[in-house]
Amino acid sequence: MTRSGARTLISAIASGILAGPGCSDDRALVVATTWDRPTCRAVRSRLLAEGEAFSSPVRWLRLDPWDDPGRVIGPGSGVDVLLGWHGPTLRSLDRRGLLADPGDGWVWAPRVEGDGDAGPGEDRPGIPFASADPRIDPGAGWSASEVLGRGDWARGYALLLGRGAARPDPQPGIEAGGWAALPAGSDHPDAPRFLAAVAALAGGPGPGPSPVEAIEPGLVVLQAELIGATVIDAAPELRDAWDAVGRSPDPGALRAELVEPPPWPPASIQALRSDPTRRSLLGTLAGALVDDEEARGWLLDSWGRPARPIDRATLIELARVADGRMLDEAQFLPWLRAEWTAWARQRYARVVRPGPSGGGES
């Protein structure tokens, strides 16, 4: 989401555009969530069925899971509760001082299936299930980290690609739930009650962090992004490439090309630095991706290194840049995800239709 888009959403809250039918109270409880409209309505219905009544109407501010909620919360924003967010997103907000006192805690909120409350023309969500996407489902993220941390990292990466290629239709599903918290400055009297009520729907504590995540949370985030980009987002191309390996007279060599991880620096950076007429754009790009001066300096320095496939050590180094602040930058991970996805699709297509040698840096 752009900064202007965030400002538009904030203005929408203030003007009541996001209010549901019959909601006219200027002090409505505003919930910023990644969940769709039918799910929000299902949550509301479940809370009413459980006897939870709030003194104010609830207004839903729906954002995408990859949006930075830090742009729409804070003093005067009007947002009272965050609902349905990934753990890494809340950790980032916490490090930036954008969540309420840790004593208020986060709670696990299960995603509730729509039960007929969807309006005309709106799709109802299917039965909730854990997604295969490690960027969404904590269990999938933990599983990917376990495989990658089991010994040889490159071998684990190849194994995950093989599993992804074998899946009949690997696609993101409806996540089982998400985390909820109060943003700093939230003073609506119904906000703590709403947080407790959605937590009660889970019937127990939510999933805790994996041992790997507790030690190196940034590594888990980056590995989830890598597998999400190269296995989930590029799934059709991966399946085609895996089939091509099976048909090849020299499957070993073709498979080695297929399972090679993306490079660092990314391919687009290599293209910029190799072109004297565009090399100055590297500084412009770094400034657009990260505001933190230390992280920006590291990024520019690393872009000058010889390209090589990423590995565990590379990801750990990325995770620790500026004490982890680079991963908190709103634009960095979306950019990296796009780079990895584009590279993977091109590599897989090259495996399917091998061309003449050369073709530039990769």
CSV table of C-alpha atoms in Angstrom, one decimal:
chain,number,residue,atom,x,y,z
A,1,MET,CA,0.0,0.0,0.0
A,2,THR,CA,1.3,3.5,-0.9
A,3,ARG,CA,1.5,6.3,1.7
A,4,SER,CA,-1.3,8.1,-0.1
A,5,GLY,CA,-3.4,4.9,0.0
A,6,ALA,CA,-2.9,4.7,3.8
A,7,ARG,CA,-3.9,8.4,4.2
A,8,THR,CA,-7.0,7.7,2.2
A,9,LEU,CA,-7.9,4.8,4.5
A,10,ILE,CA,-7.4,6.9,7.6
A,11,SER,CA,-9.6,9.6,6.1
A,12,ALA,CA,-12.2,6.9,5.3
A,13,ILE,CA,-12.3,6.0,9.0
A,14,ALA,CA,-12.7,9.6,10.0
A,15,SER,CA,-15.6,10.2,7.6
A,16,GLY,CA,-17.4,7.0,8.4
A,17,ILE,CA,-17.1,5.4,5.0
A,18,LEU,CA,-16.1,2.1,6.5
A,19,ALA,CA,-19.1,2.0,8.8
A,20,GLY,CA,-21.5,-0.9,8.4
A,21,PRO,CA,-25.2,-0.3,8.0
A,22,GLY,CA,-26.7,1.5,10.9
A,23,CYS,CA,-23.4,2.4,12.4
A,24,SER,CA,-23.5,6.1,13.1
A,25,ASP,CA,-21.6,6.4,16.4
A,26,ASP,CA,-18.5,8.6,15.8
A,27,ARG,CA,-16.7,6.6,18.6
A,28,ALA,CA,-17.1,3.2,16.8
A,29,LEU,CA,-14.6,0.5,17.6
A,30,VAL,CA,-12.2,0.4,14.6
A,31,VAL,CA,-10.6,-3.0,13.9
A,32,ALA,CA,-7.8,-3.1,11.3
A,33,THR,CA,-7.7,-6.7,9.9
A,34,THR,CA,-6.4,-8.8,7.1
A,35,TRP,CA,-9.6,-10.8,6.9
A,36,ASP,CA,-12.3,-10.4,4.2
A,37,ARG,CA,-15.8,-9.1,4.7
A,38,PRO,CA,-17.6,-12.4,5.1
A,39,THR,CA,-15.1,-13.5,7.8
A,40,CYS,CA,-15.5,-10.2,9.6
A,41,ARG,CA,-19.2,-10.6,9.6
A,42,ALA,CA,-18.9,-14.2,10.8
A,43,VAL,CA,-16.7,-13.0,13.7
A,44,ARG,CA,-19.3,-10.4,14.6
A,45,SER,CA,-22.1,-13.1,14.5
A,46,ARG,CA,-20.1,-15.5,16.7
A,47,LEU,CA,-19.4,-12.8,19.3
A,48,LEU,CA,-23.1,-11.9,19.4
A,49,ALA,CA,-24.0,-15.6,19.7
A,50,GLU,CA,-21.6,-15.9,22.6
A,51,GLY,CA,-23.4,-13.0,24.4
A,52,GLU,CA,-20.7,-10.4,23.7
A,53,ALA,CA,-22.3,-7.0,23.3
A,54,PHE,CA,-20.3,-3.9,22.9
A,55,SER,CA,-21.4,-0.3,23.6
A,56,SER,CA,-20.2,0.9,20.3
A,57,PRO,CA,-20.6,-0.5,16.7
A,58,VAL,CA,-17.6,-2.2,15.2
A,59,ARG,CA,-16.1,-0.8,12.0
A,60,TRP,CA,-13.7,-3.0,9.9
A,61,LEU,CA,-10.7,-1.5,8.2
A,62,ARG,CA,-9.6,-4.3,5.8
A,63,LEU,CA,-6.0,-4.4,4.6
A,64,ASP,CA,-3.9,-7.0,2.7
A,65,PRO,CA,-1.7,-9.3,4.8
A,66,TRP,CA,1.4,-7.8,3.3
A,67,ASP,CA,0.4,-4.2,4.1
A,68,ASP,CA,2.3,-2.4,6.8
A,69,PRO,CA,-0.3,-1.6,9.5
A,70,GLY,CA,2.2,0.8,11.1
A,71,ARG,CA,1.0,3.3,8.5
A,72,VAL,CA,-2.6,3.3,9.7
A,73,ILE,CA,-2.1,3.1,13.5
A,74,GLY,CA,-0.9,5.6,16.1
A,75,PRO,CA,-2.2,8.6,18.0
A,76,GLY,CA,-5.2,10.1,16.2
A,77,SER,CA,-5.5,7.3,13.6
A,78,GLY,CA,-8.7,6.0,15.1
A,79,VAL,CA,-7.6,2.3,14.9
A,80,ASP,CA,-8.4,0.6,18.2
A,81,VAL,CA,-7.6,-3.1,17.5
A,82,LEU,CA,-5.4,-5.1,15.2
A,83,LEU,CA,-6.8,-8.5,14.2
A,84,GLY,CA,-5.6,-11.4,12.0
A,85,TRP,CA,-2.0,-10.4,11.6
A,86,HIS,CA,1.1,-12.6,11.2
A,87,GLY,CA,3.5,-12.9,14.2
A,88,PRO,CA,6.4,-11.2,12.3
A,89,THR,CA,4.2,-8.2,11.5
A,90,LEU,CA,3.3,-7.7,15.2
A,91,ARG,CA,7.0,-8.2,16.2
A,92,SER,CA,8.0,-5.5,13.8
A,93,LEU,CA,5.3,-3.1,15.2
A,94,ASP,CA,6.4,-3.9,18.7
A,95,ARG,CA,10.1,-3.1,18.0
A,96,ARG,CA,8.9,0.2,16.5
A,97,GLY,CA,7.0,1.1,19.6
A,98,LEU,CA,3.6,0.9,17.8
A,99,LEU,CA,1.9,-1.6,20.1
A,100,ALA,CA,0.4,-1.1,23.5
A,101,ASP,CA,2.3,-2.1,26.6
A,102,PRO,CA,3.4,-5.8,26.3
A,103,GLY,CA,1.5,-6.4,29.5
A,104,ASP,CA,-1.7,-6.2,27.4
A,105,GLY,CA,-0.3,-9.0,25.3
A,106,TRP,CA,-1.2,-10.5,22.0
A,107,VAL,CA,-3.9,-13.1,21.6
A,108,TRP,CA,-4.5,-15.8,19.0
A,109,ALA,CA,-7.8,-15.2,17.1
A,110,PRO,CA,-9.1,-18.2,15.1
A,111,ARG,CA,-10.5,-17.5,11.7
A,112,VAL,CA,-14.3,-18.1,11.8
A,113,GLU,CA,-16.1,-19.6,8.8
A,114,GLY,CA,-18.9,-17.6,7.2
A,115,ASP,CA,-22.3,-19.1,7.9
A,116,GLY,CA,-24.7,-17.3,5.6
A,117,ASP,CA,-23.9,-13.8,6.8
A,118,ALA,CA,-22.3,-12.8,3.5
A,119,GLY,CA,-24.1,-10.1,1.6
A,120,PRO,CA,-25.3,-10.3,-2.0
A,121,GLY,CA,-22.5,-10.9,-4.5
A,122,GLU,CA,-19.9,-11.8,-1.9
A,123,ASP,CA,-18.1,-15.1,-1.7
A,124,ARG,CA,-18.3,-17.0,1.5
A,125,PRO,CA,-15.0,-18.3,2.8
A,126,GLY,CA,-14.5,-22.1,2.6
A,127,ILE,CA,-13.7,-24.3,5.6
A,128,PRO,CA,-10.7,-22.8,7.3
A,129,PHE,CA,-7.5,-24.8,6.9
A,130,ALA,CA,-3.8,-24.3,7.4
A,131,SER,CA,-2.2,-22.9,4.3
A,132,ALA,CA,0.8,-24.5,2.6
A,133,ASP,CA,2.3,-21.0,2.4
A,134,PRO,CA,4.9,-20.5,5.1
A,135,ARG,CA,4.4,-16.8,5.0
A,136,ILE,CA,0.8,-17.2,6.2
A,137,ASP,CA,0.7,-20.4,8.3
A,138,PRO,CA,3.0,-20.6,11.3
A,139,GLY,CA,3.0,-24.4,11.1
A,140,ALA,CA,4.2,-24.3,7.5
A,141,GLY,CA,6.9,-21.8,8.4
A,142,TRP,CA,8.1,-23.9,11.3
A,143,SER,CA,8.2,-27.0,9.0
A,144,ALA,CA,10.2,-25.2,6.3
A,145,SER,CA,12.7,-24.0,8.9
A,146,GLU,CA,13.0,-27.5,10.4
A,147,VAL,CA,13.8,-28.9,6.9
A,148,LEU,CA,16.3,-26.1,6.1
A,149,GLY,CA,18.0,-26.4,9.5
A,150,ARG,CA,18.4,-30.2,9.4
A,151,GLY,CA,21.9,-30.2,8.0
A,152,ASP,CA,22.9,-29.2,4.6
A,153,TRP,CA,20.9,-26.1,3.8
A,154,ALA,CA,21.1,-26.4,0.0
A,155,ARG,CA,19.9,-30.0,0.2
A,156,GLY,CA,16.9,-28.9,2.4
A,157,TYR,CA,16.0,-26.2,-0.1
A,158,ALA,CA,16.0,-28.8,-2.9
A,159,LEU,CA,13.8,-31.1,-0.9
A,160,LEU,CA,11.3,-28.3,-0.3
A,161,LEU,CA,11.2,-27.5,-4.0
A,162,GLY,CA,10.6,-31.2,-4.8
A,163,ARG,CA,7.7,-31.3,-2.3
A,164,GLY,CA,6.2,-28.2,-3.8
A,165,ALA,CA,6.5,-29.6,-7.3
A,166,ALA,CA,4.8,-32.8,-6.2
A,167,ARG,CA,1.8,-31.1,-4.6
A,168,PRO,CA,-1.2,-31.4,-7.0
A,169,ASP,CA,-2.3,-27.8,-6.7
A,170,PRO,CA,-0.1,-25.8,-4.2
A,171,GLN,CA,-2.0,-22.6,-3.6
A,172,PRO,CA,-2.5,-20.3,-0.6
A,173,GLY,CA,-5.6,-21.2,1.3
A,174,ILE,CA,-7.6,-19.6,4.1
A,175,GLU,CA,-5.3,-19.3,7.1
A,176,ALA,CA,-6.4,-20.9,10.3
A,177,GLY,CA,-6.2,-17.7,12.3
A,178,GLY,CA,-4.0,-14.7,13.2
A,179,TRP,CA,-2.7,-12.6,16.0
A,180,ALA,CA,-4.6,-9.7,17.6
A,181,ALA,CA,-3.2,-6.8,19.6
A,182,LEU,CA,-3.9,-3.3,20.8
A,183,PRO,CA,-2.0,-0.5,19.0
A,184,ALA,CA,-0.2,2.1,21.1
A,185,GLY,CA,-2.6,4.9,22.0
A,186,SER,CA,-5.7,2.6,21.8
A,187,ASP,CA,-8.0,4.0,24.4
A,188,HIS,CA,-11.5,2.8,23.3
A,189,PRO,CA,-13.2,1.3,26.4
A,190,ASP,CA,-14.4,-1.7,24.3
A,191,ALA,CA,-11.0,-2.6,22.8
A,192,PRO,CA,-9.7,-4.8,25.7
A,193,ARG,CA,-13.1,-6.6,25.8
A,194,PHE,CA,-13.0,-7.2,22.1
A,195,LEU,CA,-9.5,-8.6,22.3
A,196,ALA,CA,-10.5,-11.0,25.1
A,197,ALA,CA,-13.7,-12.0,23.3
A,198,VAL,CA,-11.9,-13.0,20.0
A,199,ALA,CA,-9.3,-14.9,22.0
A,200,ALA,CA,-12.0,-16.8,23.8
A,201,LEU,CA,-13.2,-18.1,20.4
A,202,ALA,CA,-10.0,-20.1,20.2
A,203,GLY,CA,-10.8,-22.1,23.3
A,204,GLY,CA,-7.1,-22.2,24.3
A,205,PRO,CA,-3.7,-20.6,23.7
A,206,GLY,CA,-2.5,-19.9,20.2
A,207,PRO,CA,0.6,-21.4,18.6
A,208,GLY,CA,3.9,-20.5,20.2
A,209,PRO,CA,7.1,-19.6,18.4
A,210,SER,CA,9.3,-22.5,17.2
A,211,PRO,CA,12.7,-23.0,18.8
A,212,VAL,CA,14.3,-21.8,15.6
A,213,GLU,CA,12.2,-18.6,15.6
A,214,ALA,CA,13.0,-17.9,19.2
A,215,ILE,CA,16.7,-18.0,18.4
A,216,GLU,CA,16.8,-16.3,15.0
A,217,PRO,CA,13.3,-14.9,14.1
A,218,GLY,CA,14.6,-12.9,11.1
A,219,LEU,CA,16.0,-16.1,9.6
A,220,VAL,CA,12.6,-17.8,9.8
A,221,VAL,CA,10.9,-14.8,8.2
A,222,LEU,CA,13.4,-14.8,5.3
A,223,GLN,CA,13.2,-18.5,4.8
A,224,ALA,CA,9.4,-18.3,4.7
A,225,GLU,CA,9.7,-15.5,2.1
A,226,LEU,CA,12.1,-17.6,0.0
A,227,ILE,CA,10.0,-20.7,0.0
A,228,GLY,CA,6.8,-18.7,-0.6
A,229,ALA,CA,8.3,-16.9,-3.6
A,230,THR,CA,10.1,-19.8,-5.3
A,231,VAL,CA,7.6,-22.6,-4.4
A,232,ILE,CA,4.2,-21.1,-3.9
A,233,ASP,CA,4.2,-18.0,-6.1
A,234,ALA,CA,6.0,-19.7,-8.9
A,235,ALA,CA,4.2,-23.1,-8.5
A,236,PRO,CA,3.0,-23.6,-12.1
A,237,GLU,CA,6.4,-22.9,-13.5
A,238,LEU,CA,8.0,-25.1,-10.9
A,239,ARG,CA,5.8,-28.1,-11.7
A,240,ASP,CA,6.5,-27.7,-15.4
A,241,ALA,CA,10.3,-27.5,-14.8
A,242,TRP,CA,10.2,-30.6,-12.5
A,243,ASP,CA,8.4,-32.5,-15.2
A,244,ALA,CA,11.0,-31.4,-17.7
A,245,VAL,CA,13.7,-32.8,-15.5
A,246,GLY,CA,12.0,-36.2,-15.4
A,247,ARG,CA,11.9,-36.3,-19.2
A,248,SER,CA,15.5,-35.1,-19.7
A,249,PRO,CA,18.2,-37.5,-21.0
A,250,ASP,CA,20.5,-35.8,-18.4
A,251,PRO,CA,18.2,-35.2,-15.4
A,252,GLY,CA,21.1,-34.7,-12.9
A,253,ALA,CA,22.5,-31.6,-14.6
A,254,LEU,CA,19.1,-30.1,-15.2
A,255,ARG,CA,17.9,-30.8,-11.7
A,256,ALA,CA,21.1,-29.1,-10.3
A,257,GLU,CA,20.1,-26.0,-12.3
A,258,LEU,CA,16.5,-26.2,-11.2
A,259,VAL,CA,17.2,-26.4,-7.4
A,260,GLU,CA,19.9,-23.7,-7.3
A,261,PRO,CA,18.7,-20.9,-5.0
A,262,PRO,CA,18.3,-17.3,-6.2
A,263,PRO,CA,21.5,-15.2,-6.1
A,264,TRP,CA,22.6,-12.4,-3.9
A,265,PRO,CA,22.8,-9.7,-5.0
A,266,PRO,CA,19.5,-10.2,-6.9
A,267,ALA,CA,19.5,-10.5,-10.7
A,268,SER,CA,18.1,-7.0,-11.3
A,269,ILE,CA,20.8,-5.4,-9.1
A,270,GLN,CA,23.4,-7.3,-11.2
A,271,ALA,CA,21.9,-5.8,-14.3
A,272,LEU,CA,21.9,-2.3,-13.0
A,273,ARG,CA,25.5,-2.4,-11.8
A,274,SER,CA,26.8,-3.9,-15.1
A,275,ASP,CA,25.3,-0.9,-17.0
A,276,PRO,CA,27.3,2.3,-16.5
A,277,THR,CA,24.3,4.4,-17.7
A,278,ARG,CA,22.1,3.0,-15.0
A,279,ARG,CA,24.5,2.3,-12.1
A,280,SER,CA,23.5,5.5,-10.3
A,281,LEU,CA,20.0,4.1,-9.9
A,282,LEU,CA,21.3,1.7,-7.2
A,283,GLY,CA,21.5,4.5,-4.7
A,284,THR,CA,18.0,5.7,-5.6
A,285,LEU,CA,16.6,2.2,-5.2
A,286,ALA,CA,18.3,1.7,-1.9
A,287,GLY,CA,16.8,4.9,-0.6
A,288,ALA,CA,13.4,3.9,-1.7
A,289,LEU,CA,13.6,0.5,0.0
A,290,VAL,CA,15.1,1.4,3.4
A,291,ASP,CA,15.0,4.6,5.5
A,292,ASP,CA,17.4,3.3,8.1
A,293,GLU,CA,20.9,4.8,7.3
A,294,GLU,CA,22.9,1.8,8.6
A,295,ALA,CA,20.7,-0.7,6.7
A,296,ARG,CA,20.9,1.4,3.5
A,297,GLY,CA,24.7,1.5,3.7
A,298,TRP,CA,24.9,-2.2,4.2
A,299,LEU,CA,22.6,-2.8,1.3
A,300,LEU,CA,24.7,-0.7,-1.1
A,301,ASP,CA,27.9,-2.4,0.0
A,302,SER,CA,26.4,-5.9,-0.4
A,303,TRP,CA,25.1,-5.1,-3.9
A,304,GLY,CA,28.8,-4.6,-4.9
A,305,ARG,CA,29.8,-8.1,-4.0
A,306,PRO,CA,30.3,-11.0,-6.5
A,307,ALA,CA,27.0,-12.8,-7.1
A,308,ARG,CA,26.5,-16.2,-5.6
A,309,PRO,CA,23.5,-18.4,-4.7
A,310,ILE,CA,22.1,-17.5,-1.3
A,311,ASP,CA,22.5,-19.9,1.6
A,312,ARG,CA,21.8,-20.0,5.3
A,313,ALA,CA,24.8,-17.7,6.1
A,314,THR,CA,23.5,-15.1,3.6
A,315,LEU,CA,20.0,-15.1,5.1
A,316,ILE,CA,21.4,-14.8,8.6
A,317,GLU,CA,23.4,-11.9,7.6
A,318,LEU,CA,20.4,-10.2,6.0
A,319,ALA,CA,18.3,-10.9,9.1
A,320,ARG,CA,20.9,-9.2,11.3
A,321,VAL,CA,21.4,-6.0,9.3
A,322,ALA,CA,21.0,-3.0,11.6
A,323,ASP,CA,19.9,-5.2,14.4
A,324,GLY,CA,17.1,-6.6,12.3
A,325,ARG,CA,15.7,-3.2,11.4
A,326,MET,CA,16.1,-3.8,7.7
A,327,LEU,CA,13.4,-6.5,7.8
A,328,ASP,CA,11.1,-3.9,9.5
A,329,GLU,CA,11.3,-1.6,6.5
A,330,ALA,CA,7.9,-1.6,4.8
A,331,GLN,CA,9.2,-1.9,1.3
A,332,PHE,CA,12.2,-4.3,1.7
A,333,LEU,CA,10.5,-7.7,2.0
A,334,PRO,CA,7.9,-7.1,-0.7
A,335,TRP,CA,10.7,-6.1,-3.0
A,336,LEU,CA,12.8,-9.1,-2.1
A,337,ARG,CA,9.8,-11.4,-2.6
A,338,ALA,CA,9.2,-9.9,-6.1
A,339,GLU,CA,12.8,-10.4,-7.0
A,340,TRP,CA,12.9,-14.0,-5.9
A,341,THR,CA,9.6,-14.8,-7.6
A,342,ALA,CA,10.7,-13.2,-10.9
A,343,TRP,CA,14.0,-15.0,-10.8
A,344,ALA,CA,12.4,-18.4,-10.0
A,345,ARG,CA,9.9,-18.1,-12.8
A,346,GLN,CA,12.7,-17.3,-15.3
A,347,ARG,CA,14.9,-20.0,-14.1
A,348,TYR,CA,12.2,-22.6,-14.2
A,349,ALA,CA,11.2,-21.5,-17.7
A,350,ARG,CA,14.8,-21.9,-18.8
A,351,VAL,CA,14.8,-25.5,-17.5
A,352,VAL,CA,11.7,-26.2,-19.5
A,353,ARG,CA,13.0,-24.5,-22.7
A,354,PRO,CA,16.8,-24.5,-22.5
A,355,GLY,CA,18.2,-21.8,-24.8
A,356,PRO,CA,21.7,-21.0,-26.1
A,357,SER,CA,24.4,-20.5,-23.5
A,358,GLY,CA,24.8,-17.1,-21.9
A,359,GLY,CA,21.8,-14.9,-21.4
A,360,GLY,CA,23.2,-12.5,-18.8
A,361,GLU,CA,23.8,-12.7,-15.1
A,362,SER,CA,21.4,-14.9,-13.0
